[in-house]
XYZ file of C-alpha atoms in Angstrom:
643
model
C -11.840 16.481 14.491
C -13.385 17.634 11.202
C -11.475 20.927 11.339
C -8.186 19.064 11.945
C -8.884 16.840 8.941
C -9.569 19.891 6.745
C -6.349 21.510 7.967
C -4.236 18.452 7.080
C -6.047 17.109 4.016
C -7.921 20.118 2.615
C -11.476 20.767 1.500
C -13.435 18.195 -0.539
C -13.076 18.224 -4.330
C -16.068 17.810 -6.629
C -16.191 14.584 -8.623
C -16.507 16.697 -11.781
C -12.882 17.778 -11.307
C -11.634 14.191 -11.633
C -10.892 14.677 -15.330
C -8.737 17.713 -14.525
C -6.617 15.906 -11.913
C -4.238 14.689 -14.643
C -0.459 14.937 -14.850
C 1.838 16.427 -17.450
C 4.915 14.450 -18.510
C 7.158 16.616 -16.332
C 5.051 16.154 -13.208
C 4.464 12.460 -13.974
C 8.227 11.894 -14.258
C 8.645 13.391 -10.786
C 5.889 11.221 -9.284
C 6.125 7.882 -11.113
C 9.878 7.830 -11.786
C 11.012 8.906 -8.347
C 11.093 5.307 -7.100
C 13.181 4.003 -9.995
C 15.533 6.996 -10.116
C 16.040 7.068 -6.362
C 17.227 3.454 -6.444
C 20.470 4.751 -7.979
C 21.278 6.036 -4.494
C 21.557 2.504 -3.087
C 21.667 -0.005 -5.994
C 25.448 0.308 -6.457
C 25.952 -0.061 -2.716
C 23.878 -3.245 -2.709
C 26.260 -4.789 -5.254
C 29.303 -3.760 -3.222
C 27.825 -5.191 -0.022
C 27.791 -8.693 -1.529
C 31.207 -8.310 -3.174
C 32.547 -7.351 0.266
C 32.263 -11.037 1.204
C 35.000 -11.834 -1.338
C 37.034 -8.778 -0.347
C 37.296 -9.831 3.302
C 38.181 -13.325 2.093
C 41.376 -11.855 0.632
C 40.413 -10.984 -2.963
C 41.439 -7.323 -3.167
C 40.030 -6.839 -6.676
C 36.540 -8.094 -5.777
C 34.966 -4.624 -5.930
C 36.099 -4.169 -9.548
C 33.195 -6.447 -10.605
C 30.727 -3.690 -9.761
C 30.952 -2.155 -13.269
C 30.338 -5.331 -15.355
C 27.525 -6.351 -13.004
C 25.992 -2.882 -13.407
C 26.263 -3.163 -17.205
C 24.399 -6.474 -17.108
C 21.649 -4.891 -14.985
C 21.416 -1.969 -17.428
C 20.956 -4.466 -20.283
C 18.118 -6.080 -18.359
C 16.661 -2.616 -17.746
C 16.564 -1.931 -21.498
C 14.701 -5.210 -22.111
C 12.160 -4.502 -19.371
C 11.621 -0.921 -20.555
C 10.945 -1.944 -24.166
C 8.580 -4.645 -22.897
C 6.603 -2.184 -20.774
C 6.313 0.255 -23.693
C 4.448 -2.531 -25.467
C 2.168 -2.888 -22.456
C 1.434 0.845 -22.331
C 0.166 0.907 -25.922
C -1.720 -2.384 -25.602
C -3.472 -1.304 -22.370
C -4.106 2.453 -22.644
C -6.494 2.350 -19.682
C -3.740 1.056 -17.407
C -1.686 -2.085 -17.913
C -0.622 -3.104 -14.463
C 0.615 -6.635 -13.915
C -2.651 -7.583 -12.206
C -4.828 -6.551 -15.154
C -2.543 -7.989 -17.841
C -2.023 -11.322 -16.072
C -5.700 -11.649 -15.122
C -6.952 -10.892 -18.646
C -4.507 -13.175 -20.458
C -3.326 -15.862 -18.032
C -6.369 -16.238 -15.778
C -7.595 -15.146 -12.383
C -5.059 -17.050 -10.267
C -1.935 -15.715 -12.050
C -3.530 -12.262 -11.897
C -3.937 -12.553 -8.152
C -0.326 -13.722 -7.786
C 0.767 -10.640 -9.741
C -1.484 -8.432 -7.620
C -0.159 -9.880 -4.368
C 3.420 -9.463 -5.603
C 2.855 -5.798 -6.422
C 1.141 -5.064 -3.114
C 4.122 -6.526 -1.268
C 6.467 -4.551 -3.513
C 4.652 -1.283 -2.826
C 4.885 -1.762 0.936
C 8.577 -2.649 0.696
C 9.234 0.318 -1.604
C 7.953 2.725 1.027
C 9.986 0.999 3.734
C 13.223 0.785 1.728
C 12.958 4.300 0.277
C 12.344 6.021 3.589
C 15.027 3.934 5.324
C 17.550 4.762 2.585
C 16.574 8.440 2.751
C 17.161 8.499 6.481
C 20.530 6.777 5.951
C 21.471 9.571 3.529
C 20.634 12.110 6.239
C 22.563 10.306 8.967
C 25.528 9.822 6.593
C 25.773 13.580 6.152
C 25.907 13.884 9.951
C 28.996 11.662 10.296
C 31.682 13.580 12.144
C 29.284 16.249 13.421
C 27.477 16.691 16.729
C 24.341 15.290 15.084
C 25.911 11.881 14.423
C 23.565 10.435 17.083
C 20.680 10.691 14.595
C 21.812 7.284 13.348
C 20.300 5.766 16.494
C 16.887 7.336 15.792
C 16.387 6.027 12.265
C 13.066 4.334 12.980
C 11.433 7.484 14.359
C 12.668 9.497 11.371
C 11.292 6.870 8.977
C 7.874 6.932 10.668
C 7.837 10.730 10.523
C 8.528 10.755 6.766
C 5.962 8.028 6.058
C 3.331 10.083 7.881
C 4.341 13.212 5.962
C 4.015 11.510 2.563
C 0.706 9.929 3.579
C -0.772 13.342 4.417
C 0.572 14.835 1.174
C -1.120 12.080 -0.850
C -4.368 12.390 1.083
C -4.492 15.973 -0.169
C -4.770 14.764 -3.775
C -2.794 13.970 -6.929
C -2.173 17.551 -8.012
C -0.910 18.654 -4.599
C 1.375 15.604 -4.319
C 2.785 16.241 -7.799
C 3.485 19.896 -7.055
C 5.177 18.960 -3.787
C 7.420 16.256 -5.229
C 8.378 17.719 -8.629
C 11.055 20.167 -7.399
C 12.993 17.683 -5.168
C 12.947 15.065 -7.949
C 14.494 17.373 -10.529
C 16.914 18.794 -7.972
C 18.142 15.245 -7.297
C 18.529 14.486 -10.997
C 20.535 17.693 -11.503
C 22.801 17.200 -8.479
C 23.398 13.513 -9.246
C 24.326 14.220 -12.872
C 26.653 16.988 -11.637
C 28.248 14.470 -9.256
C 28.863 11.988 -12.083
C 30.145 14.547 -14.597
C 32.354 16.454 -12.170
C 33.587 13.215 -10.603
C 34.692 11.787 -13.974
C 36.373 15.038 -15.003
C 38.126 15.394 -11.657
C 39.374 11.783 -11.710
C 40.837 11.966 -15.200
C 42.445 15.360 -14.527
C 43.897 14.196 -11.214
C 43.919 10.389 -10.698
C 46.005 10.822 -7.561
C 43.063 12.071 -5.527
C 41.835 8.490 -4.967
C 41.937 7.955 -1.171
C 43.005 4.797 0.586
C 39.918 2.735 1.491
C 38.721 2.756 5.079
C 38.097 -0.889 5.964
C 37.802 -0.445 9.719
C 34.039 0.036 9.406
C 33.498 -2.255 6.396
C 29.893 -3.399 5.919
C 28.803 -6.701 4.387
C 25.399 -7.776 3.058
C 22.960 -9.320 5.523
C 23.502 -13.078 5.798
C 26.886 -13.150 4.009
C 30.324 -13.967 5.409
C 33.864 -14.263 4.018
C 33.611 -16.218 0.756
C 35.678 -16.642 -2.392
C 34.471 -14.890 -5.542
C 32.481 -17.538 -7.423
C 29.444 -17.616 -9.675
C 27.061 -17.870 -6.712
C 28.467 -14.706 -5.139
C 28.364 -12.854 -8.475
C 24.738 -13.858 -8.972
C 23.977 -12.660 -5.459
C 25.553 -9.280 -6.229
C 23.609 -9.114 -9.499
C 20.356 -9.895 -7.681
C 21.055 -7.234 -5.056
C 21.795 -4.672 -7.745
C 18.520 -5.427 -9.504
C 16.937 -3.234 -6.848
C 17.684 -0.547 -9.474
C 14.776 -1.890 -11.554
C 12.129 -1.443 -8.920
C 9.562 1.140 -9.917
C 9.848 0.545 -13.685
C 6.250 -0.726 -13.793
C 4.800 2.328 -12.039
C 4.126 4.272 -15.252
C 2.242 1.413 -16.947
C 0.139 1.053 -13.790
C -0.871 4.719 -13.799
C -1.489 5.555 -17.463
C -4.879 7.093 -16.657
C -3.172 9.704 -14.469
C -1.551 11.271 -17.576
C -3.013 14.015 -19.703
C -4.194 13.032 -23.179
C -2.889 11.301 -25.236
C -2.273 9.074 -22.247
C -0.368 6.198 -23.889
C 1.986 8.434 -25.857
C 2.765 10.611 -22.841
C 3.282 7.564 -20.625
C 5.598 5.873 -23.148
C 7.674 9.050 -23.551
C 7.966 9.433 -19.787
C 9.024 5.777 -19.458
C 11.772 6.264 -22.070
C 13.144 9.346 -20.290
C 13.029 7.539 -16.966
C 14.961 4.541 -18.332
C 17.610 6.762 -19.962
C 18.163 8.742 -16.772
C 18.241 5.563 -14.679
C 20.922 3.955 -16.861
C 23.131 7.060 -16.849
C 22.793 7.635 -13.098
C 23.139 4.002 -11.986
C 26.055 3.218 -14.271
C 27.700 6.541 -13.411
C 27.503 5.798 -9.689
C 29.018 2.337 -10.195
C 31.870 3.702 -12.321
C 32.678 6.395 -9.739
C 32.605 3.804 -6.931
C 35.142 1.742 -8.891
C 37.369 4.660 -9.878
C 37.513 6.148 -6.384
C 37.912 2.749 -4.689
C 34.791 3.156 -2.533
C 33.955 0.399 -0.037
C 30.587 -0.002 1.754
C 30.676 1.255 5.358
C 28.395 0.761 8.345
C 27.596 4.403 9.098
C 27.991 6.098 5.715
C 26.455 5.327 2.332
C 28.455 4.788 -0.854
C 26.977 7.896 -2.521
C 27.959 9.986 0.500
C 31.527 8.686 0.286
C 31.722 9.431 -3.445
C 30.403 12.966 -2.947
C 32.888 13.630 -0.106
C 35.797 12.637 -2.350
C 34.569 14.456 -5.445
C 33.475 17.738 -3.892
C 36.336 19.187 -1.869
C 37.868 22.605 -1.449
C 35.756 25.478 -2.789
C 33.130 23.009 -4.029
C 32.809 21.197 -0.696
C 29.419 22.770 -0.076
C 27.977 20.822 -3.022
C 28.417 17.615 -1.010
C 25.540 18.745 1.201
C 23.471 19.575 -1.870
C 23.939 16.016 -3.116
C 23.081 14.519 0.270
C 20.064 16.774 0.781
C 18.589 16.053 -2.650
C 19.381 12.339 -2.310
C 17.630 12.174 1.041
C 14.673 14.116 -0.376
C 14.225 11.910 -3.460
C 14.620 8.723 -1.441
C 11.978 9.781 1.039
C 9.680 11.114 -1.665
C 10.222 7.998 -3.809
C 7.753 6.337 -1.506
C 5.183 8.532 -3.234
C 5.232 6.154 -6.223
C 3.855 3.442 -3.982
C 1.329 5.835 -2.469
C 0.096 6.377 -6.027
C 0.225 2.717 -7.077
C -0.866 0.755 -4.003
C -4.285 2.459 -3.599
C -5.034 2.120 -7.335
C -4.183 -1.579 -7.359
C -6.086 -2.168 -4.124
C -9.110 -0.422 -5.657
C -8.968 -2.731 -8.696
C -8.802 -5.808 -6.465
C -11.637 -4.425 -4.339
C -13.724 -3.684 -7.448
C -13.375 -7.346 -8.433
C -14.265 -8.351 -4.842
C -10.853 -9.692 -3.859
C -10.286 -7.034 -1.186
C -12.706 -5.175 1.118
C -14.963 -2.832 -0.846
C -13.906 0.161 1.253
C -10.617 0.198 -0.678
C -12.493 0.958 -3.926
C -13.983 4.194 -2.576
C -12.646 7.559 -3.748
C -12.156 9.950 -0.853
C -13.336 13.544 -0.806
C -9.998 14.635 -2.320
C -10.428 12.284 -5.307
C -7.849 9.799 -4.018
C -8.271 6.306 -2.591
C -7.843 7.478 0.988
C -8.348 4.086 2.663
C -5.606 2.497 0.567
C -3.219 5.358 1.313
C -3.699 5.020 5.069
C -3.422 1.214 4.902
C -0.117 1.441 3.019
C 1.273 3.888 5.582
C 0.351 1.545 8.435
C 1.895 -1.560 6.810
C 5.077 0.312 5.864
C 5.448 1.762 9.349
C 5.141 -1.692 10.911
C 7.759 -3.088 8.506
C 10.211 -0.263 9.205
C 9.775 -0.792 12.933
C 10.206 -4.572 12.625
C 13.466 -4.259 10.649
C 14.715 -1.238 12.622
C 14.968 0.920 9.492
C 17.931 -1.085 8.144
C 17.997 -0.994 4.320
C 20.389 -3.942 4.014
C 17.898 -6.154 5.888
C 14.954 -4.998 3.765
C 16.568 -5.362 0.319
C 16.523 -9.219 0.268
C 12.735 -9.024 0.589
C 12.459 -6.342 -2.043
C 12.843 -7.650 -5.568
C 11.004 -11.006 -5.377
C 7.602 -9.361 -5.718
C 8.892 -6.941 -8.351
C 10.289 -9.586 -10.675
C 7.395 -11.959 -10.144
C 5.031 -9.218 -11.322
C 7.431 -8.389 -14.204
C 7.407 -12.023 -15.342
C 3.640 -12.501 -15.126
C 2.963 -9.190 -16.850
C 5.272 -9.934 -19.772
C 4.029 -13.528 -20.071
C 0.494 -12.132 -20.156
C 1.501 -9.762 -22.974
C 2.856 -12.706 -24.988
C -0.588 -14.355 -24.759
C -2.241 -11.023 -25.602
C -0.252 -10.625 -28.833
C -0.770 -14.284 -29.741
C -4.528 -13.876 -29.433
C -4.412 -10.674 -31.460
C -2.429 -12.432 -34.206
C -4.890 -15.321 -34.288
C -7.798 -12.875 -34.503
C -6.149 -11.087 -37.448
C -5.560 -14.380 -39.242
C -9.161 -15.432 -38.600
C -10.513 -12.175 -40.068
C -8.333 -12.552 -43.127
C -9.465 -16.135 -43.601
C -13.109 -15.105 -43.286
C -12.638 -12.294 -45.801
C -10.848 -14.651 -48.209
C -13.648 -17.191 -47.959
C -16.347 -14.561 -48.555
C -14.732 -12.700 -51.461
C -12.397 -15.277 -52.875
C -9.339 -13.090 -52.321
C -7.428 -11.770 -49.391
C -8.851 -8.575 -47.888
C -6.304 -5.864 -47.238
C -5.741 -5.141 -43.564
C -3.331 -2.870 -41.812
C -0.134 -4.775 -41.109
C 0.196 -5.780 -37.463
C 3.510 -6.214 -35.684
C 2.157 -8.844 -33.334
C 4.957 -11.316 -34.120
C 7.635 -8.767 -33.238
C 5.679 -7.870 -30.092
C 5.589 -11.524 -29.042
C 9.362 -11.718 -29.365
C 9.902 -8.496 -27.367
C 7.610 -9.461 -24.510
C 8.790 -13.068 -24.638
C 12.391 -11.996 -24.150
C 11.250 -9.714 -21.317
C 9.340 -12.543 -19.624
C 12.263 -14.959 -19.947
C 14.844 -12.457 -18.699
C 12.821 -11.395 -15.664
C 11.967 -15.025 -14.837
C 15.662 -15.943 -14.837
C 16.416 -13.008 -12.532
C 13.502 -14.020 -10.287
C 14.928 -17.525 -9.936
C 18.391 -16.132 -9.253
C 16.986 -13.855 -6.581
C 14.999 -16.621 -4.878
C 17.964 -19.032 -4.906
C 20.579 -16.534 -3.740
C 18.420 -14.607 -1.263
C 16.020 -17.256 0.021
C 17.777 -17.773 3.356
C 18.558 -14.056 3.670
C 14.899 -13.044 3.935
C 13.381 -13.711 0.503
C 11.565 -16.709 1.978
C 9.255 -14.282 3.794
C 7.917 -12.922 0.500
C 7.813 -16.385 -1.090
C 5.541 -17.528 1.748
C 3.581 -14.275 2.034
C 2.426 -14.071 -1.600
C 0.530 -17.422 -1.555
C -1.034 -16.421 1.767
C -2.232 -13.157 0.242
C -3.676 -15.009 -2.759
C -5.506 -17.356 -0.396
C -6.884 -14.326 1.453
C -8.066 -12.803 -1.854
C -9.904 -16.009 -2.741
C -11.565 -16.250 0.676
C -12.719 -12.629 0.485
C -14.069 -13.215 -3.026
C -15.922 -16.334 -1.880
C -17.473 -14.358 0.959
C -18.740 -11.649 -1.375
C -20.227 -14.240 -3.748
C -22.033 -15.929 -0.858
C -23.350 -12.583 0.385
C -24.611 -11.656 -3.094
C -26.283 -15.032 -3.476
C -28.039 -14.802 -0.099
C -29.147 -11.202 -0.676
C -30.550 -11.941 -4.118
C -34.306 -11.204 -4.541
C -34.764 -14.214 -6.816
C -37.598 -16.375 -5.453
C -38.429 -13.878 -2.725
C -42.105 -13.421 -1.799
C -43.789 -10.010 -2.015
C -43.756 -7.572 0.915
C -45.687 -8.736 3.973
C -46.892 -6.885 7.078
C -44.699 -7.159 10.170
C -45.952 -7.535 13.721
C -43.557 -6.409 16.428
C -42.892 -7.725 19.879
C -40.973 -4.809 21.389
C -38.524 -5.051 24.304
C -37.060 -1.908 25.901
C -34.085 -2.601 28.236
C -33.913 0.077 30.933
C -31.425 0.939 33.650
C -33.761 3.356 35.420
C -36.283 6.076 34.523
C -35.117 9.261 32.840
C -36.019 11.374 29.802
C -34.105 9.075 27.439
C -36.085 6.050 28.650
C -39.410 7.912 28.321
C -38.540 8.854 24.717
C -37.708 5.221 23.936
C -41.004 4.005 25.439
C -42.951 6.547 23.377
C -41.220 5.324 20.225
C -41.825 1.658 21.135
C -45.576 2.245 21.695
C -45.803 3.989 18.308
C -44.788 0.809 16.424
C -46.512 -1.780 18.694
C -49.011 -0.103 21.079
C -50.017 -3.324 22.857
C -46.827 -5.365 22.595
C -44.211 -3.400 24.517
C -42.273 -4.783 27.471
C -39.715 -2.921 29.552
C -36.971 -5.164 30.944
C -34.876 -4.296 33.993
C -31.993 -6.499 35.208
C -31.960 -6.682 39.009
C -28.464 -5.951 40.261
C -29.579 -4.375 43.558
C -32.851 -5.168 45.407
C -33.188 -1.680 46.904
C -32.732 0.044 43.550
C -35.209 -2.358 41.977
C -37.871 -1.559 44.595
C -37.455 2.180 43.974
C -37.829 1.578 40.240
C -41.091 -0.375 40.742
C -42.561 2.499 42.753
C -41.551 5.069 40.155
C -42.820 2.894 37.308
C -46.429 3.150 38.519
C -46.349 6.839 37.560
C -44.182 6.798 34.395
C -44.797 3.322 32.958
C -47.896 4.452 30.968
C -49.336 0.958 31.012
C -46.156 -0.711 29.685
C -45.458 -4.059 31.306
C -42.292 -4.094 33.451
C -40.328 -7.338 33.690
C -37.560 -7.618 36.280
C -34.940 -10.251 35.430
C -32.862 -11.723 38.243
C -29.050 -11.624 37.992
C -27.468 -13.583 40.851
C -23.963 -13.049 39.462
C -24.408 -9.282 38.825
C -24.209 -9.738 35.066
C -26.197 -7.377 32.895
C -25.753 -8.899 29.460
C -26.359 -12.620 29.906
C -29.724 -12.447 31.820
C -31.106 -9.985 29.268
C -30.016 -12.134 26.297
C -31.601 -15.199 27.918
C -34.858 -13.266 28.260
C -34.727 -12.242 24.576
C -34.222 -15.898 23.589
C -37.301 -16.907 25.581
C -39.394 -14.219 23.911
C -38.142 -15.297 20.469
C -39.215 -18.886 21.071
C -42.732 -17.794 22.007
C -43.164 -14.961 19.490
C -45.006 -17.120 16.884
C -43.517 -15.442 13.830
C -43.547 -11.911 15.201
C -40.406 -9.818 14.853
C -38.657 -9.159 18.157
C -37.581 -5.518 18.166
C -35.183 -4.221 20.794
C -35.501 -0.470 21.369
C -32.381 0.830 23.108
C -32.653 4.123 25.019
C -29.466 6.163 24.726
C -28.530 9.646 25.817
C -25.895 11.497 23.790
C -23.608 13.950 25.641
C -23.025 17.400 24.145
C -19.262 16.778 23.734
C -17.662 13.657 22.282
C -15.163 13.293 25.141
C -17.980 13.201 27.696
C -18.803 9.677 26.464
C -15.709 8.553 28.339
C -17.454 9.469 31.603
C -20.369 7.082 31.053
C -20.599 3.337 30.683
C -21.228 1.878 27.240
C -23.863 -0.731 28.066
C -25.943 0.242 25.031
C -22.988 -0.342 22.739
C -22.274 -3.764 24.257
C -25.941 -4.759 23.990
C -26.078 -3.688 20.355
C -22.970 -5.716 19.543
C -24.314 -8.831 21.268
C -27.734 -8.585 19.620
C -26.316 -8.005 16.145
C -25.701 -11.722 15.601
C -29.128 -12.893 16.817
C -31.251 -13.917 13.852
C -34.794 -12.535 13.817
C -33.994 -9.671 16.192
C -34.153 -6.014 15.101
C -32.246 -3.417 17.146
C -33.237 0.263 17.128
C -31.510 3.106 18.939
C -33.523 6.036 20.270
C -30.998 8.784 21.090
C -31.780 11.601 23.505
C -29.377 14.515 22.935
C -28.195 16.459 25.941
C -27.564 20.179 25.655
C -24.216 21.839 26.344
C-alpha cells in the first residue's frame, strides 16, 4: 500500500521546502485563473439556454439579447475585479471571503461566507468536469464514438480522480501539469474569436440555417414571452462567467514575492482575458446564429462553422483545449477548498484533520474530501451541466457580497484610525501632524459599489433560480453554518474538560487487571505476563463459556499455564461473547474501590495484512465497546506471527 501511494503521490517533501513551493505569475495564471477563463466555454451557452424559452414561444430575435446581456456581465466583472484588487493589497496574507468577513463583520457572517465558498468549490469541480466531458462528447457527434455521451458520469469521475492525484503530488507538480493546457486553450480560443470575426466580415453568407430539431432549453424553463424576468434569468445564468474571480485573493500566499503585487497583476490579466473571451464567444454566437442543442455545445457549433476547409483540423484543437481547460479548471477548487477548510479547521469550525499538511506539503485530507463530494454531486445530477448551473452562483455571489461588505468596514475602520491619530497629534503638538495621505474614502466607494452590485445579482439569482435548484444551496449554507457552530462548541467543551486548571498533582494508580481469553496460546501467555508485570496480585483471566466441552478442556490446560492467575468462567446462555463480558466488567468496576480497571487484550498479528480477513475480529469489537466505559483502561498486547 505504501509503495502504491509513493507511485501515485510521490516521495515526502521536507517542511523546509515550503517557502520554495511558490508560483510565478505565469504558473499562477494557469492554476488560479483556469476556473474563471474556462467558464467562457459555457457562460454564453447558459444565456442562450434561457433565451431559448422566448425563441420557442415565437420570438425569433430572442437570441440577439445575448450580446447586451454579456456586456452587462462584463461591466459587473470589471467592478468585482477592481474590488478584489483592493482586497489583495489590504490582506497580503490571503484575503478570502471567510477571513475578510470574519475580521470585519463578525464570526457568523464569516462562517456564512466560508460555507458559501465551500459549496462553490464543490460545484466548480462538478460543473467544470461535466462541461469538459460535454466538450469531448460534442466533438464525437457524427462519429462512431458518439455513444460516449451516455457515459458522461464515468468520464467525470475519472477526471476528478486524475486531478485529485495531481494535486496530492503538490503545488509545483500541479502547476507544471496544468500550465500548458491553460495557455493552449487561451491561444486556441483567441484564434477562434479573431478568425471567426474576420471570416464573418469577409463572407457574411457563410452563416448556416439554425438547427432547431435538437433545441435545448434551460432546466425548469418552458415557452415564455421575452420579459424582464426572463432577461434577468438569462443574466443570472451568464454570471457563471464570474465564478473563480476570488481564487487569486484566496491564494495570495502561493505567489512568489512580492505576493500582493504579483497577485494583483495576475488578477488584472485574468479579468482582461475573461472579458475578451466571453464577449467574443457571445458575439460569434450572435453573428453565426448559434442555438443551444442537446448533444453539442455552443462553442463546438461555433468552431465547426468557423473552421472549415483546409482549417477544419483546428476545430479539434479548439475542442481538445476546451475540454482540457474545463477539466483542469477544477484544479482551482482543489487549490482553494483545502486552504479554506484548513482555515476553518484552525479556528475549530471543522475537524482538525483538515488543518494538517500532508507529506507533499498540501492539505491532503481536504483534497480527498473535495474529490468525494464532487464525485457524489456529479453522480446525483448525472453529469448534466444545465442542471448544476442553477446551484452554482448562489454561493459565489454570497461570498462576493460578504467579502466586499467586509472590505467597506475595513476601510471605514482604517479611516477612523487615521483621523484618531491626527486628532491625538494635534492635541499633543497644537498643530496637525503630517501623515501619508490615505485613499480610504475612495476604497470605501469601490468596495461599496462591488458589494451592492454583487448583492443585487445574488438576489436576482435567488429569485429567478430558486425553484430551478438554487433552493438547495439556500438551505444547505445555513445547515453548514450550524454544523460549524456545533463543531466549534464541541472543541471548546473538550478544551475546557481537558484543562489542567484545578487538577490535583499526580497520584499512584492501583490496577485491577482483567484479561479476556478465548483459549490458551502464545498470544494469551504474553498478555498474562504483561498483566502480572503491572499488577502481580490483581490479575483475573475471564473466559466466556460458549461450549461446555471446550470450557472443560480449558480448565484442565489452565492448571499448567495459568501461573497462579485466577480464571473466571462467565456463562453465556445465548452464545453472546460481548454482553456477558461487559456485565462482568461492570461488576468489577462497582467493587473496585477506586482502583483502575485495566483490560489487557491478547491479540495475534498475522504476517500479511490480508490474512486478518481469515480471523474473527473479537478484539476489535471488545476495544470499541470498552472505549466508552468511564474508568476503564484498555491495553493491547500484540503477538506478531512470522511469515
